[in-house]
mmCIF file of C-alpha atoms in Angstrom:
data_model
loop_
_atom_site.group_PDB
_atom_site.id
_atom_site.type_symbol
_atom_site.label_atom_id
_atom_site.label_comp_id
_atom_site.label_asym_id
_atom_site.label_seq_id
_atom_site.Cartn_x
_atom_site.Cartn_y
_atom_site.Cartn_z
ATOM 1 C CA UNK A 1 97.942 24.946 116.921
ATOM 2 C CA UNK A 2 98.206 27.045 120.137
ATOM 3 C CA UNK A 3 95.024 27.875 122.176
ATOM 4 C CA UNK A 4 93.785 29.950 124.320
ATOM 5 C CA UNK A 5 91.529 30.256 127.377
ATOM 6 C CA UNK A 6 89.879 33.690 128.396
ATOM 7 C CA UNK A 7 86.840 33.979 131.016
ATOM 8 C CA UNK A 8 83.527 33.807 129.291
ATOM 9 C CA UNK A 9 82.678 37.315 130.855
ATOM 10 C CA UNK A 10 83.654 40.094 133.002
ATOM 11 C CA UNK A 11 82.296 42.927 134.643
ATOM 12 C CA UNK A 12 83.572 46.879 135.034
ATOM 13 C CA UNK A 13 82.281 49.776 136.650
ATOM 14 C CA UNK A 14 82.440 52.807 134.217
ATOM 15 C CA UNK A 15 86.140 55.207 134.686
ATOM 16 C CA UNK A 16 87.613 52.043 136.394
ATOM 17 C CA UNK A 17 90.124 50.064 134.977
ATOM 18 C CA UNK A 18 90.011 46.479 133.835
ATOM 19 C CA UNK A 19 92.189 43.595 133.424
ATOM 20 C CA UNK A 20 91.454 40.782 130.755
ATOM 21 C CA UNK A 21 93.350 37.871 131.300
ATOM 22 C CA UNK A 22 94.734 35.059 128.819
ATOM 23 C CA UNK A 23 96.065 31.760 128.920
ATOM 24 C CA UNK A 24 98.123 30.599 126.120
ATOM 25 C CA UNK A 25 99.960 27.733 127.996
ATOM 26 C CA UNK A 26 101.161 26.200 124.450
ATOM 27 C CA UNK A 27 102.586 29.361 122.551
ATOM 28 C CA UNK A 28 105.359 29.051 120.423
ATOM 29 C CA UNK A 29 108.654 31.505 120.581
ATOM 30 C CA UNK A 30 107.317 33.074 117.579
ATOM 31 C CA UNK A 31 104.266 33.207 117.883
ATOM 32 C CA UNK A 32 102.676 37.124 118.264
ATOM 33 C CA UNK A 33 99.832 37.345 120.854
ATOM 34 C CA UNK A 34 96.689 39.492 118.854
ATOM 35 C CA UNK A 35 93.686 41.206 120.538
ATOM 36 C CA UNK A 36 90.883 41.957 118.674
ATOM 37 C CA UNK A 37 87.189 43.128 119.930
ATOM 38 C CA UNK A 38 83.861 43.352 118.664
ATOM 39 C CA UNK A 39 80.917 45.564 119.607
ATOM 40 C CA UNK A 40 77.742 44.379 119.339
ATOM 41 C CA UNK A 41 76.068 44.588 115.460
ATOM 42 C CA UNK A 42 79.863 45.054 114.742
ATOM 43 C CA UNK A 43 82.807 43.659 112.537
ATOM 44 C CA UNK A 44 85.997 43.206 115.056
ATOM 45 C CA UNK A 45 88.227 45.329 115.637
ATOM 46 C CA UNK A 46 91.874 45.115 116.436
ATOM 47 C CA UNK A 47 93.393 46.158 119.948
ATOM 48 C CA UNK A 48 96.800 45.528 120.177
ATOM 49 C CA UNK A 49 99.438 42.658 119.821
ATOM 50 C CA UNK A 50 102.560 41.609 121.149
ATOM 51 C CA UNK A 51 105.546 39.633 121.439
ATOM 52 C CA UNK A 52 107.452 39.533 124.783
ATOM 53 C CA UNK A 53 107.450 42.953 126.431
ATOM 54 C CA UNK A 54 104.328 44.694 127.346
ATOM 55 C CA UNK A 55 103.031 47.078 124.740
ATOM 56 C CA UNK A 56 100.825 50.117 124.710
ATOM 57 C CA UNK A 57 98.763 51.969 122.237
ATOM 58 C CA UNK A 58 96.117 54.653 122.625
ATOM 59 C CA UNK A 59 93.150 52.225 123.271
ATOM 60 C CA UNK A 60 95.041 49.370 125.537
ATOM 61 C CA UNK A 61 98.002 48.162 126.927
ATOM 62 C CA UNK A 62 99.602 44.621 126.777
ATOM 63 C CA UNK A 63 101.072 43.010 129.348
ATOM 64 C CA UNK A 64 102.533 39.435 129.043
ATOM 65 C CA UNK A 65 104.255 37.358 131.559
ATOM 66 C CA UNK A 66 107.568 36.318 131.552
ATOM 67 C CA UNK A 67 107.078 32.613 129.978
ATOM 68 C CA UNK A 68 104.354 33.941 127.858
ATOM 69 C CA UNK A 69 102.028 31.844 128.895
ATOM 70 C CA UNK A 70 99.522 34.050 130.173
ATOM 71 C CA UNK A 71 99.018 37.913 128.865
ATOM 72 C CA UNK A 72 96.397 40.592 130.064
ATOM 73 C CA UNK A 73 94.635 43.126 128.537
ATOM 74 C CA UNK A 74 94.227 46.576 130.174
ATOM 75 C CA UNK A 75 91.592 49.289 129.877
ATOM 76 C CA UNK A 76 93.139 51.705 131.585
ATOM 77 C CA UNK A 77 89.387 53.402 132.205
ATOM 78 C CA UNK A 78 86.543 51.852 131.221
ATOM 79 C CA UNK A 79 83.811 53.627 129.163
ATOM 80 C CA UNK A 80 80.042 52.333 128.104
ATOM 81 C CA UNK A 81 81.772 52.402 124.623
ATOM 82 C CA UNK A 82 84.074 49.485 125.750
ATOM 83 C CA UNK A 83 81.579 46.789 125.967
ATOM 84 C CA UNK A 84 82.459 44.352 123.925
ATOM 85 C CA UNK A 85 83.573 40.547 123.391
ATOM 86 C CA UNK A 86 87.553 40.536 123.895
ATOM 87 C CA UNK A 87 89.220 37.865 122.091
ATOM 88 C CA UNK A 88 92.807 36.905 122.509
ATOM 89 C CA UNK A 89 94.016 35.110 119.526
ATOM 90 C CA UNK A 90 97.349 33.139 118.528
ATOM 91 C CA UNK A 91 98.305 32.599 115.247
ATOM 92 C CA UNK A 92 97.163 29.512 113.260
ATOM 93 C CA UNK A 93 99.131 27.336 110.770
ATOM 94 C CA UNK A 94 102.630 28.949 111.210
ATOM 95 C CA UNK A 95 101.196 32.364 109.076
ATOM 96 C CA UNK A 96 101.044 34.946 111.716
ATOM 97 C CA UNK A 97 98.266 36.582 109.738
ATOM 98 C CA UNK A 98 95.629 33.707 110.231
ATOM 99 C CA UNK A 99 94.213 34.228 113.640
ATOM 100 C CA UNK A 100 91.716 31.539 114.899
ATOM 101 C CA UNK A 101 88.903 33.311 117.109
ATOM 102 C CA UNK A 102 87.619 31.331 120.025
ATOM 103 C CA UNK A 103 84.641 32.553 122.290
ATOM 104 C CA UNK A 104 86.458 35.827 123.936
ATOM 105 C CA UNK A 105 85.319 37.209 127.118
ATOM 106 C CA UNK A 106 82.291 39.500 126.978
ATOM 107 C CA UNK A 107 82.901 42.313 128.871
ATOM 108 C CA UNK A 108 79.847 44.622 130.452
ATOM 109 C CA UNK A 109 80.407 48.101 131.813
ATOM 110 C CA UNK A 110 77.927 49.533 134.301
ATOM 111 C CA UNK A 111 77.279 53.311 134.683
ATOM 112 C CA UNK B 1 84.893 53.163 108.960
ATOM 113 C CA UNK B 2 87.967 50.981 108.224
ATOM 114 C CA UNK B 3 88.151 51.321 104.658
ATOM 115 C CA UNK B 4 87.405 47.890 103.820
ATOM 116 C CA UNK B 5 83.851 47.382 101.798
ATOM 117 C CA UNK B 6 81.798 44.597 101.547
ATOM 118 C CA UNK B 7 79.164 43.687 98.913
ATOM 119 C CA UNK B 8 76.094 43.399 99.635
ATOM 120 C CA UNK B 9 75.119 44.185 103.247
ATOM 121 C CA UNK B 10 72.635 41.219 103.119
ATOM 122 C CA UNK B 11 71.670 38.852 101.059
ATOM 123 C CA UNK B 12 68.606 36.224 101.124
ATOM 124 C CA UNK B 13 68.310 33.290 98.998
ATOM 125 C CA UNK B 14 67.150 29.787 98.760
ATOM 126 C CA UNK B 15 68.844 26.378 99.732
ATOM 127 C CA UNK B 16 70.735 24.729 96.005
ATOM 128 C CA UNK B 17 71.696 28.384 95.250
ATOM 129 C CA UNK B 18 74.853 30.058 94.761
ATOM 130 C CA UNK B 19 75.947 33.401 95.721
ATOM 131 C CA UNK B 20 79.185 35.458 95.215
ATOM 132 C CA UNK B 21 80.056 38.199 98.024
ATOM 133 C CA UNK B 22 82.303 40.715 97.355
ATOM 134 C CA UNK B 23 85.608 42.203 99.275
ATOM 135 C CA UNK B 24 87.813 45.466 98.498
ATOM 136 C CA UNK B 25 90.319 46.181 100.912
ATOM 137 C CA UNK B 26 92.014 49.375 102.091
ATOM 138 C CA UNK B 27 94.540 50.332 99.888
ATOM 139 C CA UNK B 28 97.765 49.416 99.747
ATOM 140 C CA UNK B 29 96.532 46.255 101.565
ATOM 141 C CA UNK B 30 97.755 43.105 99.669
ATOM 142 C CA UNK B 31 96.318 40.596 102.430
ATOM 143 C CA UNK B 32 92.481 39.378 102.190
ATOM 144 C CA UNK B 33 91.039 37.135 104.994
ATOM 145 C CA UNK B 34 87.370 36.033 104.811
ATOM 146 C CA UNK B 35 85.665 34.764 108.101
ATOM 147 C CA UNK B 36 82.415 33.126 108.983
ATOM 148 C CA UNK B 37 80.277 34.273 112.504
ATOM 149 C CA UNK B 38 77.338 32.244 112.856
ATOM 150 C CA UNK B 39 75.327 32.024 116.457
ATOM 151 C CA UNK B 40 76.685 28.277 117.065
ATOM 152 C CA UNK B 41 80.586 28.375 115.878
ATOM 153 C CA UNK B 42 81.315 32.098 116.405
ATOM 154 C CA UNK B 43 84.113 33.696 114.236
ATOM 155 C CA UNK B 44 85.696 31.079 112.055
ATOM 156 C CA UNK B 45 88.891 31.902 109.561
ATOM 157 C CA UNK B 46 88.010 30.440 106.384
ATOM 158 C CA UNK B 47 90.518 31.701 103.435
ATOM 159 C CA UNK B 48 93.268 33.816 103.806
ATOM 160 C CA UNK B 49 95.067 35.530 100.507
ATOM 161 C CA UNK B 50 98.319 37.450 99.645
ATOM 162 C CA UNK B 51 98.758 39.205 96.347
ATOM 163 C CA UNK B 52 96.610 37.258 94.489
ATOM 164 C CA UNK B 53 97.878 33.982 95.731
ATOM 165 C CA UNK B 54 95.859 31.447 98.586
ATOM 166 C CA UNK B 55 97.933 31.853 101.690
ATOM 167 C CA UNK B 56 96.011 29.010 103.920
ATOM 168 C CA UNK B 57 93.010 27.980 104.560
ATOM 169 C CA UNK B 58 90.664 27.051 107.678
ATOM 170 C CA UNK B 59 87.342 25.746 108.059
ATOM 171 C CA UNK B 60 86.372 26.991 104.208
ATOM 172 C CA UNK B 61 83.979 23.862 103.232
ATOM 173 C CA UNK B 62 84.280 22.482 99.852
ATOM 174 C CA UNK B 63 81.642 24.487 98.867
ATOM 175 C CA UNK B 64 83.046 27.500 99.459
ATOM 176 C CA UNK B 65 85.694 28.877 97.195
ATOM 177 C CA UNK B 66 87.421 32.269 96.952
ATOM 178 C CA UNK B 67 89.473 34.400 94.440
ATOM 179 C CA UNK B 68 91.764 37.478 94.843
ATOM 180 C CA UNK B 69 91.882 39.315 91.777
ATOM 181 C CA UNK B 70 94.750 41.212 89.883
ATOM 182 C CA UNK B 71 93.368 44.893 91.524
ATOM 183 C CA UNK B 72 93.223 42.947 94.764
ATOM 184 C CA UNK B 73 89.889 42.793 95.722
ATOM 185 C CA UNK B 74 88.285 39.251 96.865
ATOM 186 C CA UNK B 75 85.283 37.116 96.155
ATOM 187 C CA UNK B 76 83.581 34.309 98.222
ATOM 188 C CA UNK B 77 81.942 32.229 96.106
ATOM 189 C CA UNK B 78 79.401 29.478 98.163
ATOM 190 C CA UNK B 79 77.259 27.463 95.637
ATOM 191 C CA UNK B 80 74.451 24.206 97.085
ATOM 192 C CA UNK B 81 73.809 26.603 100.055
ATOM 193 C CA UNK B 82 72.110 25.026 102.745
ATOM 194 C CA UNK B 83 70.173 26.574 105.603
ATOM 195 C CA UNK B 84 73.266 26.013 107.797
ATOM 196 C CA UNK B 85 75.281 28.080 105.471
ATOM 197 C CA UNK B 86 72.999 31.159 106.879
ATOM 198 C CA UNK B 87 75.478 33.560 108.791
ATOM 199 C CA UNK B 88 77.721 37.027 108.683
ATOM 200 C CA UNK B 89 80.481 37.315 106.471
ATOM 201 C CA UNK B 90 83.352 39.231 107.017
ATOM 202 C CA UNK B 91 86.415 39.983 105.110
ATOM 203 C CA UNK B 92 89.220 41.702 106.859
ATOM 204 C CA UNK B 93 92.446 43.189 104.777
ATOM 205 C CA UNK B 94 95.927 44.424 106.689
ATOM 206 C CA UNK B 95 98.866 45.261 104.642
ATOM 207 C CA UNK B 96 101.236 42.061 105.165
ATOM 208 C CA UNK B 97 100.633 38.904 107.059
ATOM 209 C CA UNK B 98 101.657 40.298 110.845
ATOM 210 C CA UNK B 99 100.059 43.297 110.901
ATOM 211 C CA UNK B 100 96.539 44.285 112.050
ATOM 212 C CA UNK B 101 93.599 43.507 110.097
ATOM 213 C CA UNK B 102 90.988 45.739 109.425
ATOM 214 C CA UNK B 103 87.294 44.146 109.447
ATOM 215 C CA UNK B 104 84.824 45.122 107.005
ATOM 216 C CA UNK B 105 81.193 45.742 107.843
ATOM 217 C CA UNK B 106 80.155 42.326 106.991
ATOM 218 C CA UNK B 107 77.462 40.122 104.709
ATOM 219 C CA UNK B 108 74.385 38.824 106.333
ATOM 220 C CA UNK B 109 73.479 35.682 104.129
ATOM 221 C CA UNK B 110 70.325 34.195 104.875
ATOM 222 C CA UNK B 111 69.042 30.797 103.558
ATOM 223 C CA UNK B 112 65.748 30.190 103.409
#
């Protein structure tokens, strides 16, 4: 099964935005690309998933490369209420709906 | 709130025992997923369901077992529990296999 490789943690100034990369060097064509976060004393949450072209919502957008070996997360401004651990997740066993959490990137915000 | 409930909220017991926690999902959901996040292995998939049927599994120990029943809520059955076994539960529901899941609140289990 694919993996991924995120940062163990990043940093943000509040109102600024941030970027949250991913490496997925051994995604399959099929294979969606999920982000999910959780804030602290929290179940996760989902953020937003792709295929091949970037892809917005109200809380993120998605951008992944070309090959689809890398993708980034973007907060387009960064509130206190953002701190979290980011995971980037592939899909495990062929299902699309199994997603195999690895450590995520814990993201701090400062004031 | 993301519509999904889990029963109990925490739940302390003794090493041999067994305990049975308890999933509903939103509705209209037909897809369960129960996960494990202790301090050492973080978030690990254990079971997934559709419609009443076992989709895949991960990491679920022999232990462990899991049902989805006819009105499709789940239930995580772990029996011998050992200290190890001490962690937070969560069961997450979407609608089909692709789409978003929605987390519940989660089960603290402790061992003792």
């Amino acid at each position: 099964d694919a993996k991924t490789t995120q940062p163990n943690s990043m940093e943000s100034n509040e109102e600024e935005p941030v970027h949250l990369p991913c490496n997925h060097s051994t995604i399959s064509g099929t294979d969606y690309i999920h982000w999910y976060r959780q804030l602290p004393s929290q179940g996760p949450e989902y953020v937003i998933h792709g295929l091949t072209s970037n892809v917005n919502n109200r809380m993120a957008s998605l951008a992944i490369a070309e090959d689809r070996k890398s993708s980034t997360l973007i907060l387009h401004r960064a509130t206190l209420r953002d701190a979290a651990v980011y995971y980037c997740i592939l899909p495990y066993g062929g299902s699309q709906g199994n997603l195999i959490f690895g450590k995520g990137t814990k993201l701090s915000v400062k004031p | 709130d993301s519509g999904v409930t889990q029963t109990p909220k925490h739940l302390i017991t003794a090493t041999g025992q067994r305990v049975t926690l308890r999933c509903s999902p939103r509705s209209g959901d037909l897809s369960v997923y129960w996960y494990q996040q202790s301090l050492d292995q973080g978030l690990q998939f254990l079971i997934h369901y559709y419609n009443g049927e076992e989709r895949a599994k991960g990491n679920i120990l022999e232990r462990f077992s899991a049902q989805q029943f006819p009105d499709l809520h789940s239930e995580l059955n772990l029996s011998s529990l050992e200290l190890g076994d001490s962690a937070l539960y969560f069961c997450a529901s979407s609608v089909d296999y692709a789409d978003e899941q929605f987390f519940g609140p989660g089960t603290r289990l402790t061992v003792l």
